[in-house]
XYZ file of C-alpha atoms in Angstrom:
714
model
C 0.515 -202.334 -141.605
C -0.128 -199.647 -144.442
C 2.098 -197.121 -144.777
C 0.123 -194.433 -144.063
C -0.740 -195.723 -140.465
C 2.994 -195.515 -139.303
C 3.325 -194.072 -135.865
C 4.721 -190.202 -135.799
C 6.531 -190.375 -132.727
C 10.105 -191.587 -133.296
C 10.782 -193.340 -130.617
C 7.816 -195.472 -130.984
C 8.514 -195.823 -134.712
C 11.828 -197.185 -134.148
C 10.377 -199.628 -131.593
C 8.621 -200.994 -134.425
C 11.821 -201.495 -136.380
C 14.378 -204.325 -136.749
C 17.859 -203.565 -135.257
C 19.446 -202.965 -138.691
C 16.509 -200.589 -139.876
C 17.269 -198.705 -136.443
C 20.432 -197.678 -137.113
C 19.451 -196.951 -140.581
C 17.332 -194.275 -139.226
C 18.881 -192.861 -136.612
C 22.042 -192.311 -138.664
C 20.513 -191.308 -141.979
C 17.199 -189.441 -140.744
C 16.832 -188.480 -137.115
C 20.709 -186.938 -136.527
C 20.864 -185.375 -140.148
C 17.599 -183.605 -140.701
C 17.453 -180.359 -138.257
C 14.733 -178.189 -139.380
C 14.979 -174.204 -138.706
C 11.401 -173.101 -140.109
C 7.922 -174.426 -140.989
C 8.410 -175.106 -144.271
C 11.825 -176.616 -143.268
C 9.708 -178.988 -141.397
C 7.210 -179.846 -144.040
C 10.122 -180.536 -146.207
C 12.067 -182.722 -143.299
C 8.541 -184.354 -142.468
C 7.745 -185.538 -146.414
C 11.282 -186.543 -146.833
C 11.268 -188.626 -143.772
C 7.998 -190.103 -144.803
C 9.699 -191.247 -148.623
C 12.830 -192.682 -146.732
C 10.531 -194.740 -144.488
C 8.553 -196.081 -147.455
C 11.717 -197.095 -149.194
C 13.319 -198.677 -146.063
C 10.294 -200.302 -144.842
C 9.340 -201.824 -148.044
C 8.805 -205.596 -148.134
C 8.888 -205.143 -143.868
C 6.136 -203.167 -142.926
C 4.372 -203.029 -146.261
C 4.072 -204.810 -149.897
C 5.459 -207.628 -148.602
C 6.470 -210.684 -151.087
C 3.986 -213.047 -151.902
C 5.325 -215.934 -150.444
C 4.255 -218.451 -153.052
C 5.383 -216.167 -155.933
C 8.180 -218.239 -157.397
C 5.321 -221.127 -158.152
C 4.630 -218.602 -161.020
C 8.091 -219.948 -162.402
C 8.558 -223.306 -161.374
C 7.991 -226.274 -163.995
C 4.946 -228.543 -163.620
C 7.548 -231.319 -163.614
C 7.872 -229.951 -159.997
C 6.113 -231.686 -157.551
C 5.851 -232.298 -154.036
C 6.143 -235.285 -152.040
C 5.002 -236.525 -149.152
C 7.690 -235.009 -146.592
C 6.864 -231.553 -148.027
C 10.144 -231.535 -149.941
C 10.334 -230.904 -153.662
C 11.656 -233.474 -156.039
C 11.545 -233.189 -160.018
C 9.223 -235.655 -161.701
C 11.479 -237.767 -164.555
C 10.611 -236.807 -168.476
C 12.183 -240.342 -169.237
C 9.260 -241.865 -170.582
C 11.048 -245.178 -170.388
C 11.497 -244.838 -166.702
C 8.309 -243.570 -165.989
C 6.809 -246.226 -167.658
C 8.804 -248.615 -165.116
C 8.167 -247.078 -162.001
C 4.439 -247.175 -163.100
C 4.203 -250.521 -164.216
C 2.563 -249.062 -167.384
C 2.393 -251.451 -170.282
C 2.117 -248.968 -172.571
C 2.190 -245.268 -173.515
C -0.438 -243.087 -175.614
C 0.959 -240.235 -176.854
C -0.823 -237.358 -178.184
C 0.038 -234.645 -180.051
C -3.265 -231.714 -180.198
C -3.598 -228.598 -181.453
C -7.609 -228.334 -180.504
C -7.950 -231.087 -178.128
C -9.601 -233.827 -180.808
C -6.276 -236.177 -180.609
C -6.163 -235.443 -176.355
C -9.499 -236.355 -175.999
C -8.870 -239.884 -178.381
C -5.773 -240.415 -176.386
C -7.921 -240.226 -172.985
C -10.808 -242.248 -174.254
C -8.521 -245.009 -175.704
C -6.455 -245.114 -172.148
C -9.541 -245.807 -170.383
C -10.666 -248.545 -172.798
C -7.357 -250.325 -173.255
C -7.631 -250.723 -169.269
C -11.690 -251.598 -168.891
C -11.273 -253.767 -172.099
C -8.025 -255.385 -171.591
C -6.270 -255.208 -168.909
C -3.576 -252.865 -170.357
C -2.084 -250.007 -168.062
C -1.663 -247.419 -170.486
C 0.209 -243.787 -169.255
C -1.758 -241.592 -171.645
C 0.945 -238.711 -172.206
C 0.724 -234.634 -173.671
C 4.773 -235.139 -175.959
C 5.329 -231.700 -174.271
C 6.259 -233.467 -170.585
C 8.672 -235.782 -171.708
C 11.927 -235.708 -173.436
C 11.550 -237.586 -176.848
C 14.822 -238.871 -177.164
C 13.859 -241.153 -173.997
C 11.263 -243.104 -176.133
C 14.285 -244.923 -177.540
C 14.630 -246.604 -174.177
C 11.417 -247.915 -174.033
C 11.377 -251.630 -173.460
C 10.426 -254.623 -176.075
C 7.714 -256.139 -173.786
C 6.117 -252.292 -173.834
C 4.526 -250.341 -177.372
C 3.984 -247.009 -178.052
C 0.587 -245.448 -179.548
C 1.115 -242.119 -181.129
C -2.046 -239.948 -181.892
C -1.034 -237.014 -183.590
C -2.701 -234.193 -185.427
C -1.566 -231.986 -188.593
C -2.474 -228.384 -188.841
C -1.811 -225.164 -190.924
C 1.454 -226.284 -193.473
C 1.998 -229.774 -192.609
C 3.314 -228.721 -188.946
C 3.113 -230.542 -185.479
C 0.788 -229.561 -182.867
C 2.635 -227.061 -180.086
C 3.342 -229.703 -177.817
C 4.820 -232.337 -180.404
C 7.505 -230.085 -181.303
C 10.209 -232.036 -179.206
C 8.976 -234.915 -181.421
C 9.167 -233.474 -184.240
C 13.044 -232.417 -183.755
C 13.731 -235.745 -182.317
C 12.473 -237.418 -185.569
C 14.807 -235.390 -187.669
C 17.613 -236.435 -185.353
C 16.995 -239.849 -186.360
C 16.778 -239.361 -189.987
C 19.930 -237.274 -189.891
C 22.401 -239.156 -187.333
C 21.183 -242.407 -188.429
C 19.787 -243.576 -184.851
C 18.726 -246.932 -184.574
C 15.872 -247.758 -182.272
C 15.318 -251.748 -183.256
C 13.482 -252.432 -179.957
C 10.913 -249.751 -179.929
C 7.440 -251.169 -181.003
C 4.482 -248.731 -181.743
C 0.965 -248.233 -183.309
C 0.321 -244.790 -184.990
C -2.898 -242.877 -186.158
C -2.946 -239.412 -187.674
C -5.449 -236.307 -187.461
C -5.731 -234.582 -190.650
C -7.800 -233.035 -193.254
C -7.387 -233.567 -196.990
C -8.282 -230.176 -198.278
C -5.536 -229.005 -196.971
C -1.734 -229.510 -199.188
C 0.052 -231.633 -196.280
C -2.830 -233.812 -195.428
C -1.109 -235.805 -192.242
C 2.198 -235.006 -192.912
C 3.111 -235.326 -189.553
C 2.351 -239.145 -189.478
C 3.788 -239.462 -192.457
C 6.586 -237.928 -191.226
C 6.943 -239.800 -187.938
C 6.348 -242.903 -189.394
C 8.922 -243.070 -191.891
C 11.752 -242.075 -189.796
C 10.499 -244.540 -187.072
C 10.667 -247.510 -189.797
C 13.807 -246.581 -191.232
C 15.424 -246.438 -187.684
C 14.546 -249.742 -187.140
C 11.561 -249.741 -184.892
C 8.226 -252.030 -185.773
C 4.662 -251.089 -186.553
C 2.725 -253.384 -185.166
C -0.138 -252.250 -187.608
C -0.270 -250.319 -190.671
C -0.735 -246.514 -189.891
C -4.259 -244.699 -190.455
C -5.754 -241.510 -191.232
C -8.663 -239.611 -190.339
C -10.043 -236.815 -192.780
C -12.075 -234.572 -191.525
C -12.458 -232.796 -194.802
C -15.598 -235.709 -195.135
C -16.531 -235.236 -191.254
C -15.210 -238.279 -190.914
C -12.697 -238.486 -187.708
C -14.924 -239.883 -185.414
C -15.742 -242.683 -187.540
C -11.974 -243.183 -188.818
C -11.328 -243.630 -185.075
C -13.708 -245.763 -184.564
C -12.416 -248.052 -187.473
C -9.082 -247.700 -186.145
C -9.957 -248.574 -183.056
C -11.710 -251.918 -184.146
C -8.593 -252.834 -186.060
C -6.456 -252.040 -182.701
C -8.389 -254.152 -180.677
C -8.270 -256.961 -182.987
C -4.859 -256.666 -183.203
C -4.391 -256.875 -179.428
C -6.600 -260.489 -179.634
C -4.475 -261.469 -182.106
C -1.296 -260.825 -179.273
C -3.085 -262.685 -176.862
C -5.092 -260.232 -174.827
C -8.550 -261.042 -173.366
C -11.486 -258.570 -174.307
C -13.516 -258.032 -171.511
C -17.353 -257.378 -172.145
C -17.571 -254.034 -170.037
C -20.906 -252.807 -169.026
C -20.889 -248.533 -169.185
C -19.145 -246.827 -166.574
C -19.524 -243.325 -166.122
C -16.798 -240.814 -165.652
C -19.033 -238.252 -164.247
C -21.991 -237.895 -161.781
C -25.132 -236.190 -163.229
C -27.785 -236.207 -160.659
C -31.252 -233.856 -160.209
C -30.591 -232.312 -157.165
C -33.646 -230.899 -155.158
C -31.775 -228.409 -152.565
C -30.268 -226.469 -156.039
C -33.976 -225.964 -157.120
C -34.709 -224.653 -153.388
C -32.242 -221.836 -154.377
C -34.255 -220.091 -156.776
C -31.086 -218.821 -158.844
C -32.249 -217.439 -161.788
C -29.178 -217.081 -163.167
C -27.963 -219.841 -165.451
C -24.858 -219.753 -167.151
C -25.079 -219.850 -171.391
C -21.398 -220.544 -172.319
C -18.668 -223.016 -171.882
C -17.288 -223.470 -168.761
C -14.085 -224.400 -170.071
C -13.354 -221.578 -172.390
C -10.069 -220.187 -170.854
C -9.159 -216.537 -171.280
C -5.473 -216.574 -172.623
C -2.944 -214.290 -174.440
C -4.683 -215.213 -177.622
C -8.212 -215.267 -176.712
C -10.461 -212.703 -174.517
C -13.120 -213.935 -172.148
C -16.415 -214.089 -173.605
C -18.865 -211.176 -173.382
C -22.407 -210.618 -174.653
C -22.193 -208.300 -177.382
C -25.199 -206.203 -179.100
C -25.669 -206.574 -182.752
C -25.760 -202.944 -184.052
C -26.563 -203.376 -187.498
C -27.380 -206.587 -190.398
C -27.799 -206.149 -194.257
C -28.013 -208.782 -196.879
C -25.361 -209.004 -199.251
C -26.604 -211.356 -202.368
C -28.793 -209.868 -204.317
C -30.690 -212.696 -205.619
C -30.989 -216.607 -205.360
C -31.827 -218.822 -202.616
C -28.714 -218.413 -200.362
C -27.930 -215.472 -197.703
C -24.619 -213.909 -196.684
C -24.902 -211.434 -194.117
C -22.487 -208.776 -192.725
C -23.207 -208.129 -188.857
C -21.837 -205.553 -186.560
C -21.361 -206.352 -183.236
C -20.560 -203.339 -180.495
C -17.889 -203.947 -178.334
C -19.890 -201.858 -175.713
C -17.623 -201.269 -172.156
C -16.352 -204.549 -172.494
C -12.926 -204.968 -171.622
C -12.350 -206.115 -175.017
C -10.340 -205.156 -177.832
C -9.121 -206.517 -181.542
C -6.544 -205.885 -184.080
C -7.224 -205.949 -187.921
C -6.850 -209.456 -189.127
C -8.220 -210.995 -185.849
C -10.888 -213.677 -185.450
C -14.095 -213.854 -183.427
C -15.620 -216.578 -182.274
C -19.202 -217.025 -181.642
C -20.850 -219.020 -179.314
C -24.387 -220.149 -180.632
C -26.998 -222.409 -178.785
C -28.576 -224.862 -180.079
C -32.361 -224.567 -181.731
C -35.523 -225.205 -179.816
C -36.689 -228.117 -181.746
C -33.540 -229.994 -181.034
C -33.740 -229.621 -177.570
C -37.296 -230.257 -177.507
C -36.847 -233.360 -180.021
C -33.999 -234.828 -177.313
C -36.226 -234.132 -173.984
C -38.827 -235.919 -175.774
C -36.458 -238.815 -176.929
C -35.549 -239.136 -173.242
C -38.496 -238.641 -171.231
C -37.647 -235.874 -169.376
C -39.873 -233.141 -170.713
C -41.204 -232.965 -167.035
C -37.693 -232.126 -165.558
C -36.642 -229.756 -168.039
C -36.602 -227.043 -165.189
C -34.937 -229.045 -162.814
C -31.320 -228.549 -161.742
C -28.202 -230.598 -162.105
C -25.382 -231.523 -159.930
C -22.417 -232.630 -161.662
C -18.937 -233.858 -160.780
C -16.021 -235.491 -162.230
C -15.331 -239.414 -160.649
C -12.001 -239.263 -161.793
C -8.820 -236.912 -162.244
C -9.054 -237.046 -166.130
C -12.682 -235.858 -166.469
C -13.781 -232.569 -167.200
C -17.750 -231.685 -166.856
C -19.236 -230.323 -169.738
C -21.860 -228.840 -167.715
C -21.783 -226.526 -164.926
C -23.271 -227.444 -161.245
C -26.868 -225.483 -160.941
C -27.812 -225.207 -164.587
C -31.092 -226.860 -165.734
C -31.704 -229.900 -168.040
C -32.978 -227.755 -170.579
C -30.005 -225.284 -170.351
C -27.763 -227.942 -170.109
C -29.142 -229.447 -173.772
C -29.241 -225.914 -175.195
C -26.474 -224.011 -174.182
C -23.392 -226.891 -173.112
C -23.863 -229.922 -175.359
C -23.393 -230.505 -178.895
C -26.649 -232.396 -179.580
C -26.917 -231.164 -183.584
C -23.911 -233.365 -184.417
C -23.985 -236.398 -185.643
C -23.906 -239.415 -183.627
C -20.741 -241.501 -183.721
C -21.047 -245.495 -184.224
C -19.562 -246.195 -181.325
C -22.431 -244.401 -179.155
C -24.573 -246.026 -181.193
C -23.418 -249.441 -180.043
C -23.542 -248.520 -176.569
C -26.800 -247.511 -176.411
C -28.046 -250.943 -176.884
C -28.318 -251.947 -172.909
C -30.403 -249.048 -172.332
C -33.140 -249.661 -175.250
C -36.780 -249.482 -174.280
C -37.800 -252.513 -176.378
C -36.153 -255.097 -178.295
C -36.895 -253.927 -181.738
C -34.826 -250.945 -180.337
C -32.221 -252.994 -178.907
C -31.725 -255.346 -182.365
C -31.889 -252.209 -184.435
C -28.981 -250.065 -182.467
C -26.734 -252.572 -182.683
C -27.429 -253.514 -186.166
C -25.906 -250.168 -186.747
C -23.154 -249.770 -184.164
C -21.609 -253.077 -185.507
C -22.024 -252.792 -189.547
C -19.820 -249.515 -190.806
C -21.527 -249.851 -194.428
C -25.044 -249.893 -192.512
C -24.099 -246.917 -190.654
C -22.742 -244.890 -193.340
C -25.780 -245.502 -195.252
C -27.778 -244.300 -192.943
C -25.576 -241.248 -191.857
C -25.791 -240.467 -195.804
C -29.128 -240.494 -196.296
C -30.264 -238.623 -193.324
C -28.851 -236.291 -190.682
C -28.787 -238.705 -187.314
C -28.313 -236.601 -184.153
C -28.609 -238.446 -181.067
C -32.510 -237.463 -180.533
C -33.395 -238.740 -184.023
C -31.854 -242.174 -183.957
C -33.415 -242.334 -180.450
C -36.957 -241.563 -182.066
C -36.165 -243.589 -185.176
C -35.115 -246.510 -183.074
C -38.610 -246.268 -180.977
C -40.875 -244.216 -182.179
C -43.401 -244.282 -179.464
C -41.193 -245.650 -176.122
C -39.019 -243.158 -174.844
C -35.574 -244.137 -173.854
C -36.002 -243.393 -170.055
C -33.347 -246.097 -169.101
C -30.446 -243.977 -170.068
C -28.653 -242.059 -167.221
C -27.841 -238.754 -167.625
C -24.047 -239.508 -167.241
C -24.174 -241.265 -170.455
C -25.922 -238.335 -172.500
C -23.569 -235.640 -171.001
C -20.174 -238.265 -171.283
C -21.242 -239.082 -175.298
C -22.260 -235.239 -176.476
C -19.316 -233.443 -177.105
C -19.184 -230.088 -175.967
C -20.624 -227.123 -177.791
C -17.666 -225.024 -178.955
C -17.584 -221.568 -180.795
C -17.316 -220.872 -184.279
C -14.953 -218.710 -185.573
C -15.260 -216.000 -188.306
C -12.700 -213.609 -189.951
C -12.902 -209.917 -188.330
C -13.663 -208.049 -191.740
C -13.452 -204.199 -190.083
C -10.327 -202.551 -189.579
C -9.670 -201.571 -185.823
C -8.177 -198.254 -186.903
C -11.366 -197.294 -188.477
C -13.791 -199.461 -186.413
C -12.154 -199.923 -182.682
C -15.322 -200.468 -180.806
C -17.705 -202.026 -183.460
C -16.637 -205.391 -184.723
C -17.866 -206.485 -188.719
C -18.235 -210.166 -189.493
C -19.253 -211.647 -192.783
C -20.847 -214.987 -192.835
C -22.386 -217.278 -195.497
C -25.614 -219.114 -194.189
C -25.264 -222.785 -194.381
C -28.328 -225.126 -195.250
C -26.960 -228.157 -196.941
C -29.363 -230.749 -198.854
C -28.668 -234.806 -198.040
C -28.154 -236.712 -200.686
C -29.689 -233.831 -202.891
C -32.826 -233.802 -201.166
C -33.943 -230.579 -200.969
C -36.381 -231.664 -198.147
C -33.532 -233.227 -195.949
C -31.529 -230.471 -194.690
C -28.970 -229.746 -192.526
C -28.947 -226.527 -191.291
C -25.573 -224.680 -190.191
C -26.166 -224.314 -186.530
C -23.941 -220.523 -185.732
C -24.829 -219.093 -189.152
C -28.628 -219.997 -188.497
C -28.142 -218.828 -185.027
C -27.192 -215.750 -186.362
C -29.136 -215.296 -189.263
C -32.057 -215.701 -186.442
C -30.501 -212.632 -184.162
C -30.027 -210.390 -186.856
C -33.792 -210.490 -187.625
C -33.294 -210.631 -191.517
C -35.323 -212.548 -193.692
C -33.622 -215.929 -195.041
C -33.616 -216.838 -198.421
C -33.646 -220.548 -198.168
C -37.120 -222.416 -199.004
C -36.084 -224.461 -195.813
C -37.287 -222.644 -192.888
C -34.721 -221.476 -190.407
C -34.835 -223.019 -186.741
C -35.740 -221.302 -184.325
C -33.059 -220.349 -181.211
C -33.426 -218.565 -178.098
C -31.634 -215.050 -177.743
C -30.502 -212.429 -175.332
C -32.897 -209.650 -175.338
C -31.436 -206.247 -175.065
C -33.838 -202.935 -174.948
C -31.526 -200.948 -176.822
C -31.458 -202.861 -179.894
C -34.378 -204.879 -181.554
C -31.862 -207.524 -183.077
C -30.203 -208.460 -179.026
C -26.844 -209.744 -178.596
C -25.002 -212.545 -178.933
C -21.848 -214.298 -176.794
C -18.638 -213.929 -178.780
C -14.860 -213.587 -177.597
C -12.041 -212.360 -179.778
C -9.034 -214.634 -180.788
C -5.495 -213.101 -181.870
C -4.330 -213.856 -185.342
C -0.821 -213.790 -187.458
C -3.157 -212.764 -190.196
C -1.725 -209.133 -190.365
C -0.877 -206.067 -192.242
C 2.675 -205.608 -192.843
C 4.142 -202.765 -190.322
C 5.025 -200.615 -193.210
C 2.135 -199.176 -196.025
C 4.415 -198.985 -198.497
C 4.897 -203.200 -198.552
C 2.943 -204.516 -201.877
C 0.295 -206.443 -201.060
C -1.543 -209.660 -203.024
C -4.846 -210.681 -201.400
C -6.492 -213.794 -202.713
C -9.833 -214.954 -201.424
C -13.133 -216.681 -202.680
C -16.381 -215.565 -201.483
C -16.362 -214.802 -197.643
C -12.995 -215.123 -197.165
C -12.650 -211.341 -198.375
C -13.794 -210.637 -195.288
C -10.351 -209.932 -193.737
C -9.490 -208.277 -197.099
C -12.143 -205.725 -196.728
C -10.418 -204.891 -193.661
C -7.036 -204.408 -194.947
C -7.736 -202.028 -198.281
C -10.348 -199.825 -196.193
C -7.161 -199.181 -193.703
C -4.876 -198.864 -196.978
C -7.570 -196.446 -198.290
C -7.495 -194.419 -194.895
C -3.844 -193.823 -194.838
C -4.428 -192.750 -198.407
C -6.973 -190.430 -197.897
C -4.432 -189.217 -194.879
C -1.608 -188.549 -197.367
C 0.248 -191.382 -196.301
C 2.292 -193.337 -199.259
C 0.909 -196.901 -199.628
C 1.797 -199.604 -201.908
C 0.714 -201.684 -204.404
C -2.480 -204.217 -204.275
C -3.408 -206.752 -206.551
C -6.680 -208.235 -205.200
C -8.377 -211.536 -206.486
C -11.956 -212.051 -205.776
C -13.818 -215.440 -207.266
C -17.748 -215.962 -206.447
C -20.329 -218.100 -208.062
C -21.853 -214.845 -210.421
C -20.904 -211.421 -210.972
C -24.805 -211.094 -210.662
C -25.663 -212.485 -207.114
C -23.090 -212.855 -204.877
C -20.227 -210.355 -205.462
C -20.229 -209.488 -201.860
C -19.147 -205.812 -200.927
C -19.065 -204.488 -204.944
C -20.259 -201.055 -204.200
C -17.776 -200.837 -201.471
C -14.829 -202.327 -203.638
C -15.825 -199.660 -206.525
C -15.464 -197.003 -203.980
C -12.023 -198.290 -203.025
C -11.031 -198.428 -206.534
C -11.605 -195.029 -207.148
C -10.210 -193.877 -203.846
C -7.097 -195.968 -204.733
C -6.510 -195.581 -207.689
C -3.539 -197.406 -209.598
C -2.575 -198.876 -205.879
C -5.511 -201.119 -206.419
C -5.871 -203.864 -209.369
C -8.496 -206.236 -208.924
C -9.005 -209.105 -210.901
C -11.960 -211.185 -210.716
C -13.340 -214.939 -211.122
C -17.200 -216.245 -211.672
C -17.412 -220.089 -211.643
C -21.397 -220.031 -212.912
C -21.433 -216.693 -215.173
C -21.543 -218.367 -218.855
C -20.759 -221.945 -219.731
C -17.092 -221.538 -218.904
C -15.989 -221.996 -215.145
C -13.344 -219.703 -213.665
C -11.681 -219.862 -210.524
C -9.877 -217.457 -208.186
C -6.473 -220.370 -208.723
C -7.385 -219.893 -212.568
C -6.720 -215.897 -212.356
C -3.746 -216.504 -210.144
C -2.404 -218.880 -213.059
C -3.084 -216.129 -215.702
C -1.659 -213.213 -213.547
C 1.327 -215.483 -212.084
C 4.140 -213.421 -214.033
C 2.959 -210.014 -212.027
C 2.399 -212.376 -208.813
C 6.128 -213.368 -208.959
C 7.463 -210.384 -209.794
C 5.686 -208.734 -206.802
C 6.827 -211.095 -204.669
C 10.249 -210.900 -205.671
C 10.122 -207.209 -204.981
C 8.896 -208.079 -201.183
C 4.920 -207.919 -201.473
C 2.994 -209.948 -198.724
C 0.920 -212.530 -200.027
C -2.262 -213.285 -198.301
C -5.103 -216.381 -199.339
C -8.400 -216.238 -197.575
C -11.006 -219.154 -198.273
C -11.293 -222.973 -198.378
C -8.207 -225.113 -198.187
C -9.175 -226.229 -201.180
C -8.658 -223.415 -202.925
C -5.855 -222.336 -200.877
C -4.177 -225.950 -202.006
C -4.841 -225.429 -205.611
C -3.660 -222.055 -205.588
C -0.703 -223.173 -203.469
C 0.117 -225.446 -206.748
C -0.400 -223.224 -209.544
C 2.088 -220.486 -208.174
C 4.830 -223.411 -207.915
C 3.969 -224.626 -211.372
C 4.744 -221.105 -212.458
C 7.662 -220.865 -210.191
C 9.289 -223.999 -211.596
C 8.991 -222.611 -214.878
C 9.629 -218.837 -214.978
C 12.579 -219.270 -212.045
C 14.010 -222.848 -213.824
C 13.391 -224.352 -210.521
C 13.044 -228.121 -209.706
C 10.579 -229.649 -207.333
C 12.750 -229.047 -204.823
C 13.801 -225.837 -204.819
C 10.402 -224.701 -205.515
C 9.223 -225.961 -202.741
C 11.962 -224.352 -200.666
C 11.706 -221.195 -202.314
C 7.703 -221.622 -201.087
C 8.641 -222.405 -197.481
C 10.823 -219.959 -196.998
C 8.340 -216.619 -198.290
C 6.024 -218.609 -195.296
C 8.526 -218.760 -192.772
C 9.329 -215.172 -193.213
C 5.664 -214.270 -192.985
C 5.481 -213.370 -196.419
C 2.754 -215.890 -197.917
C 0.384 -216.066 -195.185
C -2.898 -218.328 -195.145
C -6.077 -218.365 -193.352
C -8.282 -220.942 -194.809
C -10.929 -223.242 -193.030
C -11.983 -226.938 -194.283
């Protein structure tokens, strides 16, 4: 019953209330209010109405949601068959015993790669060796209970390292436990383990999490069943490194007496053409990921209009684009320093190539029915999508095909020659690496290489969807200030066209950067032909729209404008600093005091790729002595000077500013940030007379206090 539907007759109203409320009503309202005029009657009426609203809340209106408590329950609370609540154990040893598992595969993942690897390994353990392995999120169990796992079982750790050698968020408990092993000299002699790490050698603390965990376990007496191995994403070798580690792992299991079974492909999802969906004539086709989640850190995805684009390079065969996107009326906001995630689509040429290689060109417009066959599988393509839409908008068809996938293609080969070729490449890592280093091998290109004339029509669609990765967004630092331009986002991107083995005619086109170049309608400076893409049309703007979402960042200006800034960037790493400086200049124009700013900027040449040069000159005129700019050009003249070299030359000023409370920001490639770290730590050791341990503690202290921030990519 709504509040304004309450009966006005008092006796009728009393009858609708429980006895306690009737008593309150009769004593506090009905017997005490005695109006003597029309105004008093009106006041009494509104008083009664307000009182009723108060005393009937939760009884007649605004009743509490009986399921509200679920939001605050731990996920480990589960409902058993009798309907009562029971707590799932956080003791991993007990969980393995209750589930009769022979192993546990722990994953520590920030981006999802380690989780994906762990789930795949768990399935292969069972199908290939009959090993029942529990695939476990590290945060679901108390790490100290790992020590209680019995000797006949074993543990697999798949651990990622990110940032400044940090563990993933879900591995925080393990990180604390391994420190206890070392500090309290805890023994875990009965524990048998295997470890694999994910990292990027361009970063200073490459695979540090793996190294720390392995060292702590070995010191505590645990037995490593095989040496730890590391994946290196710097060379794009994560998938291949994982496959090589699995090869070694499976060989070890065979040596332990486990029999390896020959397993035919077993789909984890069902993918079929659906004639009933075809009849619905639904013209809407979802063009972005079904798995993207709006969270406290990431917004929902919206189509944003491209309002303007311009070329930043003055000469040369490369493009660097400044693009501005209109947020329009969307429920989308950003803050200075945030990231924007751009959702690309695959180029027309690759879509057509894969349709032809699979022999399904005539089925491109048929709709797909997609469903998971087990609880651990997540369909990558939404049901109702056409086959062409699935390949264009949802699957990563331009990525190199993994060696394991090549080997699994053999049973579906259209000819004996094709079967022999993919088997040989899949079994021989050296041959695979030679092939991938000399040409860009996607799934479609491999199929056509192995069988130029006959299509691979025997491959199930479930295999294609299963083996290809989900199309992911690419992130860019926002180069506009939300204070100055709250409803328009600027981004700065280099268009990537990478020759393979120095062959100008054999190019790997950066997917998202070429997609945005195509959308901008700007001409390409490269000799390579820009791929063609399907774009969202917009009658208001010539360039159309692109799908994007905003991701919050910790790369933020200090609260007070008086805090000095040290800004270190190379190339498009300058993007967030454009926003920082513009915001400081605006405050300066308004008469607000601003702190000193020291900008280091590096690029190839002052003549060709000094981006935003005119803007920087205007900012220098505006800010005067508050802004000092130090440049480094790696291809001007005979001497190559990099931004880290300039930082070393100006290290005294940098250290003095840090000691005075400045915030330092580094943005660009991880290799550049790593070199800057080395240069500054070396300078601090010399000028402050610190030991290697002391200087690391000094640098770590600045980073923990937010005075030394890094926003880099591999």
